[in-house]
């Protein structure tokens, strides 16, 4: 289950109202590792700037062990099937309205990263091409994730209903592995 849907179900399990459930899911979706990645993808493509800059950008990021936004997925270890569908839509837009330099950079990045990260099962995910479609439609970058969220509200609420059919509050077990019997240190004497 994805992180935002899980958040929705945890919140629903307390029997709170559906507004709070959606708010909780939206908060989780907004993070750059989840739905917020589509905004970061467009920023990354802008930063790369041109197809020629792709190899150097990749090398620099790999050397720092930094992540490439719009790549990788906890479950899909191949190209996310939604990315394939969205890429076709970008191509339709390019055919209809002319070339898009960001799309050219994205294709080159996908090609270079297939070589570098493909063996680790890191391929484009749903967020890699969705931003390019929104951008081509004239939607401002900071609305990408909200639009993605709107589409998910129906699903979150379906989970709410399902949760309530056999509800029990989520109460995961947490095992404390830290130290015991720590001496009290006066606040002024604490480091950091
Ligand atoms: C989606 C995501 C959170 C899945 O995470 P995960 O399966 O739990 O994998 P982890 O974040 O633990 O990463 C495992 C390894 O793969 C690497 N990796 C994962 N995604 C990567 C990416 N996008 N670029 C480069 N390396 C990546 C990590 O650096 C890590 O390497 P290490 O073992 O050497 O430390 C992760 O792929 C990611 O952060 N992607 C970028 C954000 C993104 O596009 N999110 C939208 C998801 S639909």
PDB file of C-alpha atoms and ligand atoms in Angstrom:
ATOM      1  CA  UNK A   1       0.000   0.000   0.000  1.00  0.00           C
ATOM      2  CA  UNK A   2       1.334   3.468  -0.801  1.00  0.00           C
ATOM      3  CA  UNK A   3       2.220   5.887   2.004  1.00  0.00           C
ATOM      4  CA  UNK A   4      -0.670   8.365   1.576  1.00  0.00           C
ATOM      5  CA  UNK A   5      -3.339   5.649   1.415  1.00  0.00           C
ATOM      6  CA  UNK A   6      -1.853   4.084   4.513  1.00  0.00           C
ATOM      7  CA  UNK A   7      -2.045   7.502   6.233  1.00  0.00           C
ATOM      8  CA  UNK A   8      -5.699   7.786   5.195  1.00  0.00           C
ATOM      9  CA  UNK A   9      -6.489   4.369   6.700  1.00  0.00           C
ATOM     10  CA  UNK A  10      -4.635   5.073   9.956  1.00  0.00           C
ATOM     11  CA  UNK A  11      -6.501   8.362  10.348  1.00  0.00           C
ATOM     12  CA  UNK A  12      -9.828   6.744   9.402  1.00  0.00           C
ATOM     13  CA  UNK A  13      -9.299   4.078  12.039  1.00  0.00           C
ATOM     14  CA  UNK A  14      -9.645   6.729  14.774  1.00  0.00           C
ATOM     15  CA  UNK A  15     -13.212   7.419  13.478  1.00  0.00           C
ATOM     16  CA  UNK A  16     -12.383  11.025  12.664  1.00  0.00           C
ATOM     17  CA  UNK A  17     -14.166  12.895   9.843  1.00  0.00           C
ATOM     18  CA  UNK A  18     -13.394  12.448   6.109  1.00  0.00           C
ATOM     19  CA  UNK A  19     -11.896  15.955   5.830  1.00  0.00           C
ATOM     20  CA  UNK A  20      -9.249  15.047   8.377  1.00  0.00           C
ATOM     21  CA  UNK A  21      -8.632  11.746   6.571  1.00  0.00           C
ATOM     22  CA  UNK A  22      -8.028  13.477   3.219  1.00  0.00           C
ATOM     23  CA  UNK A  23      -5.891  16.167   4.913  1.00  0.00           C
ATOM     24  CA  UNK A  24      -3.744  13.475   6.443  1.00  0.00           C
ATOM     25  CA  UNK A  25      -3.329  11.685   3.091  1.00  0.00           C
ATOM     26  CA  UNK A  26      -2.549  14.973   1.308  1.00  0.00           C
ATOM     27  CA  UNK A  27       0.147  15.767   3.863  1.00  0.00           C
ATOM     28  CA  UNK A  28       1.791  12.429   3.175  1.00  0.00           C
ATOM     29  CA  UNK A  29       1.410  12.641  -0.609  1.00  0.00           C
ATOM     30  CA  UNK A  30       3.121  16.046  -0.699  1.00  0.00           C
ATOM     31  CA  UNK A  31       6.558  14.731   0.282  1.00  0.00           C
ATOM     32  CA  UNK A  32       9.218  14.603  -2.448  1.00  0.00           C
ATOM     33  CA  UNK A  33       9.674  10.853  -2.049  1.00  0.00           C
ATOM     34  CA  UNK A  34       5.963  10.344  -2.847  1.00  0.00           C
ATOM     35  CA  UNK A  35       3.610  12.525  -4.958  1.00  0.00           C
ATOM     36  CA  UNK A  36       5.743  15.652  -4.551  1.00  0.00           C
ATOM     37  CA  UNK A  37       8.302  14.043  -6.868  1.00  0.00           C
ATOM     38  CA  UNK A  38       6.578  15.290 -10.045  1.00  0.00           C
ATOM     39  CA  UNK A  39       7.379  18.903  -9.145  1.00  0.00           C
ATOM     40  CA  UNK A  40      10.970  17.984  -8.345  1.00  0.00           C
ATOM     41  CA  UNK A  41      11.319  16.231 -11.718  1.00  0.00           C
ATOM     42  CA  UNK A  42      10.542  19.415 -13.640  1.00  0.00           C
ATOM     43  CA  UNK A  43      12.941  21.410 -11.428  1.00  0.00           C
ATOM     44  CA  UNK A  44      15.614  18.786 -12.091  1.00  0.00           C
ATOM     45  CA  UNK A  45      15.086  18.914 -15.881  1.00  0.00           C
ATOM     46  CA  UNK A  46      15.300  22.721 -15.745  1.00  0.00           C
ATOM     47  CA  UNK A  47      18.528  22.478 -13.790  1.00  0.00           C
ATOM     48  CA  UNK A  48      20.049  20.056 -16.321  1.00  0.00           C
ATOM     49  CA  UNK A  49      19.200  22.598 -19.028  1.00  0.00           C
ATOM     50  CA  UNK A  50      20.185  20.662 -22.153  1.00  0.00           C
ATOM     51  CA  UNK A  51      20.584  17.131 -23.504  1.00  0.00           C
ATOM     52  CA  UNK A  52      24.373  17.625 -23.648  1.00  0.00           C
ATOM     53  CA  UNK A  53      24.499  18.280 -19.895  1.00  0.00           C
ATOM     54  CA  UNK A  54      22.826  14.967 -18.963  1.00  0.00           C
ATOM     55  CA  UNK A  55      25.942  12.742 -18.634  1.00  0.00           C
ATOM     56  CA  UNK A  56      27.783  15.259 -16.416  1.00  0.00           C
ATOM     57  CA  UNK A  57      24.674  15.807 -14.259  1.00  0.00           C
ATOM     58  CA  UNK A  58      24.287  12.046 -13.798  1.00  0.00           C
ATOM     59  CA  UNK A  59      27.933  11.519 -12.871  1.00  0.00           C
ATOM     60  CA  UNK A  60      27.901  14.379 -10.368  1.00  0.00           C
ATOM     61  CA  UNK A  61      24.743  13.088  -8.680  1.00  0.00           C
ATOM     62  CA  UNK A  62      25.917   9.485  -8.605  1.00  0.00           C
ATOM     63  CA  UNK A  63      29.185  10.596  -7.001  1.00  0.00           C
ATOM     64  CA  UNK A  64      27.201  12.320  -4.229  1.00  0.00           C
ATOM     65  CA  UNK A  65      24.817   9.327  -3.938  1.00  0.00           C
ATOM     66  CA  UNK A  66      21.958  11.772  -4.537  1.00  0.00           C
ATOM     67  CA  UNK A  67      18.635  10.457  -5.790  1.00  0.00           C
ATOM     68  CA  UNK A  68      17.140  11.115  -9.223  1.00  0.00           C
ATOM     69  CA  UNK A  69      13.575  12.330  -8.813  1.00  0.00           C
ATOM     70  CA  UNK A  70      10.976  10.353 -10.759  1.00  0.00           C
ATOM     71  CA  UNK A  71      13.084   7.185 -10.613  1.00  0.00           C
ATOM     72  CA  UNK A  72      12.765   4.136  -8.396  1.00  0.00           C
ATOM     73  CA  UNK A  73       9.819   2.488  -6.703  1.00  0.00           C
ATOM     74  CA  UNK A  74       9.399   0.255  -3.693  1.00  0.00           C
ATOM     75  CA  UNK A  75       7.432  -2.316  -5.721  1.00  0.00           C
ATOM     76  CA  UNK A  76       8.206  -1.797  -9.438  1.00  0.00           C
ATOM     77  CA  UNK A  77      11.729  -2.881 -10.238  1.00  0.00           C
ATOM     78  CA  UNK A  78      11.081  -2.320 -13.951  1.00  0.00           C
ATOM     79  CA  UNK A  79       9.780   0.811 -15.706  1.00  0.00           C
ATOM     80  CA  UNK A  80       6.511   1.726 -13.965  1.00  0.00           C
ATOM     81  CA  UNK A  81       3.700   0.806 -16.424  1.00  0.00           C
ATOM     82  CA  UNK A  82       2.055   4.175 -15.667  1.00  0.00           C
ATOM     83  CA  UNK A  83       5.241   5.933 -16.838  1.00  0.00           C
ATOM     84  CA  UNK A  84       4.965   4.103 -20.172  1.00  0.00           C
ATOM     85  CA  UNK A  85       1.355   5.278 -20.602  1.00  0.00           C
ATOM     86  CA  UNK A  86       2.192   8.870 -19.601  1.00  0.00           C
ATOM     87  CA  UNK A  87       5.223   8.974 -21.885  1.00  0.00           C
ATOM     88  CA  UNK A  88       2.949   8.115 -24.821  1.00  0.00           C
ATOM     89  CA  UNK A  89       0.731  11.068 -23.836  1.00  0.00           C
ATOM     90  CA  UNK A  90       3.771  13.401 -23.785  1.00  0.00           C
ATOM     91  CA  UNK A  91       4.637  12.146 -27.269  1.00  0.00           C
ATOM     92  CA  UNK A  92       1.084  12.898 -28.450  1.00  0.00           C
ATOM     93  CA  UNK A  93       1.438  16.448 -27.088  1.00  0.00           C
ATOM     94  CA  UNK A  94       4.818  16.877 -28.794  1.00  0.00           C
ATOM     95  CA  UNK A  95       3.350  15.652 -32.075  1.00  0.00           C
ATOM     96  CA  UNK A  96       0.423  18.025 -31.784  1.00  0.00           C
ATOM     97  CA  UNK A  97       2.118  21.143 -30.385  1.00  0.00           C
ATOM     98  CA  UNK A  98       5.781  20.803 -31.351  1.00  0.00           C
ATOM     99  CA  UNK A  99       8.952  19.689 -29.607  1.00  0.00           C
ATOM    100  CA  UNK A 100       9.562  20.131 -25.899  1.00  0.00           C
ATOM    101  CA  UNK A 101      13.200  20.562 -24.806  1.00  0.00           C
ATOM    102  CA  UNK A 102      12.342  19.132 -21.360  1.00  0.00           C
ATOM    103  CA  UNK A 103      11.060  15.949 -22.993  1.00  0.00           C
ATOM    104  CA  UNK A 104      14.314  15.572 -24.956  1.00  0.00           C
ATOM    105  CA  UNK A 105      16.299  15.942 -21.709  1.00  0.00           C
ATOM    106  CA  UNK A 106      13.982  13.447 -19.956  1.00  0.00           C
ATOM    107  CA  UNK A 107      14.483  10.829 -22.710  1.00  0.00           C
ATOM    108  CA  UNK A 108      18.257  11.223 -22.547  1.00  0.00           C
ATOM    109  CA  UNK A 109      18.191  10.993 -18.748  1.00  0.00           C
ATOM    110  CA  UNK A 110      16.112   7.808 -18.907  1.00  0.00           C
ATOM    111  CA  UNK A 111      18.593   6.318 -21.405  1.00  0.00           C
ATOM    112  CA  UNK A 112      21.715   7.231 -19.409  1.00  0.00           C
ATOM    113  CA  UNK A 113      20.205   6.065 -16.109  1.00  0.00           C
ATOM    114  CA  UNK A 114      19.070   2.729 -17.602  1.00  0.00           C
ATOM    115  CA  UNK A 115      22.795   2.051 -18.072  1.00  0.00           C
ATOM    116  CA  UNK A 116      23.816   3.268 -14.627  1.00  0.00           C
ATOM    117  CA  UNK A 117      20.942   2.159 -12.373  1.00  0.00           C
ATOM    118  CA  UNK A 118      18.926  -0.368 -14.420  1.00  0.00           C
ATOM    119  CA  UNK A 119      20.805  -3.316 -12.922  1.00  0.00           C
ATOM    120  CA  UNK A 120      19.549  -2.145  -9.483  1.00  0.00           C
ATOM    121  CA  UNK A 121      15.911  -2.083 -10.672  1.00  0.00           C
ATOM    122  CA  UNK A 122      15.727   1.742 -10.679  1.00  0.00           C
ATOM    123  CA  UNK A 123      13.636   2.976 -13.623  1.00  0.00           C
ATOM    124  CA  UNK A 124      11.194   5.868 -14.273  1.00  0.00           C
ATOM    125  CA  UNK A 125       8.114   5.893 -12.044  1.00  0.00           C
ATOM    126  CA  UNK A 126       4.687   7.504 -12.485  1.00  0.00           C
ATOM    127  CA  UNK A 127       6.026  10.947 -11.545  1.00  0.00           C
ATOM    128  CA  UNK A 128       8.711  11.116 -14.212  1.00  0.00           C
ATOM    129  CA  UNK A 129       6.504  12.032 -17.171  1.00  0.00           C
ATOM    130  CA  UNK A 130       3.377  13.366 -15.443  1.00  0.00           C
ATOM    131  CA  UNK A 131       5.010  16.757 -14.743  1.00  0.00           C
ATOM    132  CA  UNK A 132       5.839  17.193 -18.421  1.00  0.00           C
ATOM    133  CA  UNK A 133       2.181  16.707 -19.331  1.00  0.00           C
ATOM    134  CA  UNK A 134       0.967  19.176 -16.697  1.00  0.00           C
ATOM    135  CA  UNK A 135       3.595  21.683 -17.812  1.00  0.00           C
ATOM    136  CA  UNK A 136       2.569  21.362 -21.459  1.00  0.00           C
ATOM    137  CA  UNK A 137      -1.033  21.959 -20.399  1.00  0.00           C
ATOM    138  CA  UNK A 138       0.042  25.268 -18.837  1.00  0.00           C
ATOM    139  CA  UNK A 139      -0.436  24.143 -15.230  1.00  0.00           C
ATOM    140  CA  UNK A 140       1.952  25.904 -12.804  1.00  0.00           C
ATOM    141  CA  UNK A 141       4.498  23.578 -11.170  1.00  0.00           C
ATOM    142  CA  UNK A 142       3.221  24.142  -7.632  1.00  0.00           C
ATOM    143  CA  UNK A 143      -0.186  22.767  -8.670  1.00  0.00           C
ATOM    144  CA  UNK A 144       1.145  19.427  -9.984  1.00  0.00           C
ATOM    145  CA  UNK A 145       0.880  17.573  -6.692  1.00  0.00           C
ATOM    146  CA  UNK A 146      -2.519  19.089  -5.769  1.00  0.00           C
ATOM    147  CA  UNK A 147      -3.902  17.835  -9.117  1.00  0.00           C
ATOM    148  CA  UNK A 148      -2.474  14.388  -8.480  1.00  0.00           C
ATOM    149  CA  UNK A 149      -4.109  14.560  -5.022  1.00  0.00           C
ATOM    150  CA  UNK A 150      -7.535  15.467  -6.427  1.00  0.00           C
ATOM    151  CA  UNK A 151      -7.472  12.311  -8.523  1.00  0.00           C
ATOM    152  CA  UNK A 152      -6.676  10.265  -5.449  1.00  0.00           C
ATOM    153  CA  UNK A 153      -9.419  11.589  -3.165  1.00  0.00           C
ATOM    154  CA  UNK A 154     -12.001   9.076  -4.446  1.00  0.00           C
ATOM    155  CA  UNK A 155      -9.609   6.215  -3.725  1.00  0.00           C
ATOM    156  CA  UNK A 156      -8.755   7.477  -0.235  1.00  0.00           C
ATOM    157  CA  UNK A 157     -12.455   7.768   0.596  1.00  0.00           C
ATOM    158  CA  UNK A 158     -13.106   4.262  -0.746  1.00  0.00           C
ATOM    159  CA  UNK A 159     -10.416   3.083   1.687  1.00  0.00           C
ATOM    160  CA  UNK A 160     -12.151   5.072   4.470  1.00  0.00           C
ATOM    161  CA  UNK A 161     -15.420   3.206   3.803  1.00  0.00           C
ATOM    162  CA  UNK A 162     -13.659  -0.140   3.635  1.00  0.00           C
ATOM    163  CA  UNK A 163     -11.751   0.569   6.857  1.00  0.00           C
ATOM    164  CA  UNK A 164     -14.993   1.334   8.680  1.00  0.00           C
ATOM    165  CA  UNK A 165     -16.579  -1.945   7.570  1.00  0.00           C
ATOM    166  CA  UNK A 166     -14.261  -3.840   9.915  1.00  0.00           C
ATOM    167  CA  UNK A 167     -12.576  -1.108  11.902  1.00  0.00           C
ATOM    168  CA  UNK A 168      -9.984  -1.491  14.581  1.00  0.00           C
ATOM    169  CA  UNK A 169      -7.693   1.387  15.508  1.00  0.00           C
ATOM    170  CA  UNK A 170      -4.158   1.073  14.089  1.00  0.00           C
ATOM    171  CA  UNK A 171      -1.855   0.609  17.009  1.00  0.00           C
ATOM    172  CA  UNK A 172       1.504  -0.730  15.759  1.00  0.00           C
ATOM    173  CA  UNK A 173       3.930  -2.247  18.173  1.00  0.00           C
ATOM    174  CA  UNK A 174       7.142  -0.319  18.575  1.00  0.00           C
ATOM    175  CA  UNK A 175      10.172  -1.907  20.145  1.00  0.00           C
ATOM    176  CA  UNK A 176      12.420   0.468  22.106  1.00  0.00           C
ATOM    177  CA  UNK A 177      16.060  -0.330  21.447  1.00  0.00           C
ATOM    178  CA  UNK A 178      17.677   2.752  23.027  1.00  0.00           C
ATOM    179  CA  UNK A 179      19.610   3.014  26.269  1.00  0.00           C
ATOM    180  CA  UNK A 180      18.024   2.632  29.699  1.00  0.00           C
ATOM    181  CA  UNK A 181      18.767   4.329  33.013  1.00  0.00           C
ATOM    182  CA  UNK A 182      20.192   7.582  31.593  1.00  0.00           C
ATOM    183  CA  UNK A 183      21.286  10.152  34.199  1.00  0.00           C
ATOM    184  CA  UNK A 184      19.397  13.475  34.212  1.00  0.00           C
ATOM    185  CA  UNK A 185      21.512  16.272  32.668  1.00  0.00           C
ATOM    186  CA  UNK A 186      20.572  19.853  33.324  1.00  0.00           C
ATOM    187  CA  UNK A 187      19.351  21.570  30.125  1.00  0.00           C
ATOM    188  CA  UNK A 188      22.200  24.135  30.096  1.00  0.00           C
ATOM    189  CA  UNK A 189      24.753  21.345  30.217  1.00  0.00           C
ATOM    190  CA  UNK A 190      23.326  19.408  27.267  1.00  0.00           C
ATOM    191  CA  UNK A 191      25.258  19.414  24.005  1.00  0.00           C
ATOM    192  CA  UNK A 192      23.684  20.558  20.693  1.00  0.00           C
TER     193      UNK A 192
HETATM  194  C1  LIG B   1      10.385   5.801  -4.464  1.00  0.00           C
HETATM  195  C2  LIG B   1      11.475   5.484  -3.464  1.00  0.00           C
HETATM  196  C3  LIG B   1      11.230   6.271  -2.167  1.00  0.00           C
HETATM  197  C4  LIG B   1      11.441   3.967  -3.161  1.00  0.00           C
HETATM  198  O1  LIG B   1      12.308   3.756  -2.141  1.00  0.00           O
HETATM  199  P1  LIG B   1      12.833   2.337  -1.629  1.00  0.00           P
HETATM  200  O2  LIG B   1      12.414   1.229  -2.536  1.00  0.00           O
HETATM  201  O3  LIG B   1      12.488   2.238  -0.202  1.00  0.00           O
HETATM  202  O4  LIG B   1      14.364   2.480  -1.845  1.00  0.00           O
HETATM  203  P2  LIG B   1      15.416   3.334  -0.965  1.00  0.00           P
HETATM  204  O5  LIG B   1      15.064   4.770  -0.945  1.00  0.00           O
HETATM  205  O6  LIG B   1      15.621   2.637   0.341  1.00  0.00           O
HETATM  206  O7  LIG B   1      16.703   3.119  -1.865  1.00  0.00           O
HETATM  207  C5  LIG B   1      17.373   1.846  -2.013  1.00  0.00           C
HETATM  208  C6  LIG B   1      18.679   2.100  -2.753  1.00  0.00           C
HETATM  209  O8  LIG B   1      18.396   2.516  -4.101  1.00  0.00           O
HETATM  210  C7  LIG B   1      18.866   3.840  -4.312  1.00  0.00           C
HETATM  211  N1  LIG B   1      17.831   4.603  -5.007  1.00  0.00           N
HETATM  212  C8  LIG B   1      16.477   4.482  -4.860  1.00  0.00           C
HETATM  213  N2  LIG B   1      15.850   5.377  -5.644  1.00  0.00           N
HETATM  214  C9  LIG B   1      16.810   6.067  -6.274  1.00  0.00           C
HETATM  215  C10 LIG B   1      16.795   7.138  -7.177  1.00  0.00           C
HETATM  216  N3  LIG B   1      15.655   7.683  -7.585  1.00  0.00           N
HETATM  217  N4  LIG B   1      17.974   7.613  -7.630  1.00  0.00           N
HETATM  218  C11 LIG B   1      19.138   7.077  -7.228  1.00  0.00           C
HETATM  219  N5  LIG B   1      19.229   6.067  -6.352  1.00  0.00           N
HETATM  220  C12 LIG B   1      18.079   5.570  -5.878  1.00  0.00           C
HETATM  221  C13 LIG B   1      19.087   4.451  -2.926  1.00  0.00           C
HETATM  222  O9  LIG B   1      20.046   5.465  -2.947  1.00  0.00           O
HETATM  223  C14 LIG B   1      19.500   3.237  -2.130  1.00  0.00           C
HETATM  224  O10 LIG B   1      20.862   2.998  -2.405  1.00  0.00           O
HETATM  225  P3  LIG B   1      21.830   2.339  -1.286  1.00  0.00           P
HETATM  226  O11 LIG B   1      21.280   0.950  -1.049  1.00  0.00           O
HETATM  227  O12 LIG B   1      23.175   2.353  -1.947  1.00  0.00           O
HETATM  228  O13 LIG B   1      21.738   3.225  -0.071  1.00  0.00           O
HETATM  229  C15 LIG B   1      12.886   5.859  -4.016  1.00  0.00           C
HETATM  230  O14 LIG B   1      13.136   5.127  -5.206  1.00  0.00           O
HETATM  231  C16 LIG B   1      13.030   7.354  -4.279  1.00  0.00           C
HETATM  232  O15 LIG B   1      13.364   8.095  -3.343  1.00  0.00           O
HETATM  233  N6  LIG B   1      12.811   7.800  -5.537  1.00  0.00           N
HETATM  234  C17 LIG B   1      12.894   9.211  -5.841  1.00  0.00           C
HETATM  235  C18 LIG B   1      11.622   9.946  -5.429  1.00  0.00           C
HETATM  236  C19 LIG B   1      10.458   9.594  -6.326  1.00  0.00           C
HETATM  237  O16 LIG B   1      10.546   9.613  -7.552  1.00  0.00           O
HETATM  238  N7  LIG B   1       9.308   9.305  -5.696  1.00  0.00           N
HETATM  239  C20 LIG B   1       8.066   8.977  -6.392  1.00  0.00           C
HETATM  240  C21 LIG B   1       7.722   7.548  -6.181  1.00  0.00           C
HETATM  241  S1  LIG B   1       6.345   7.009  -7.151  1.00  0.00           S
END
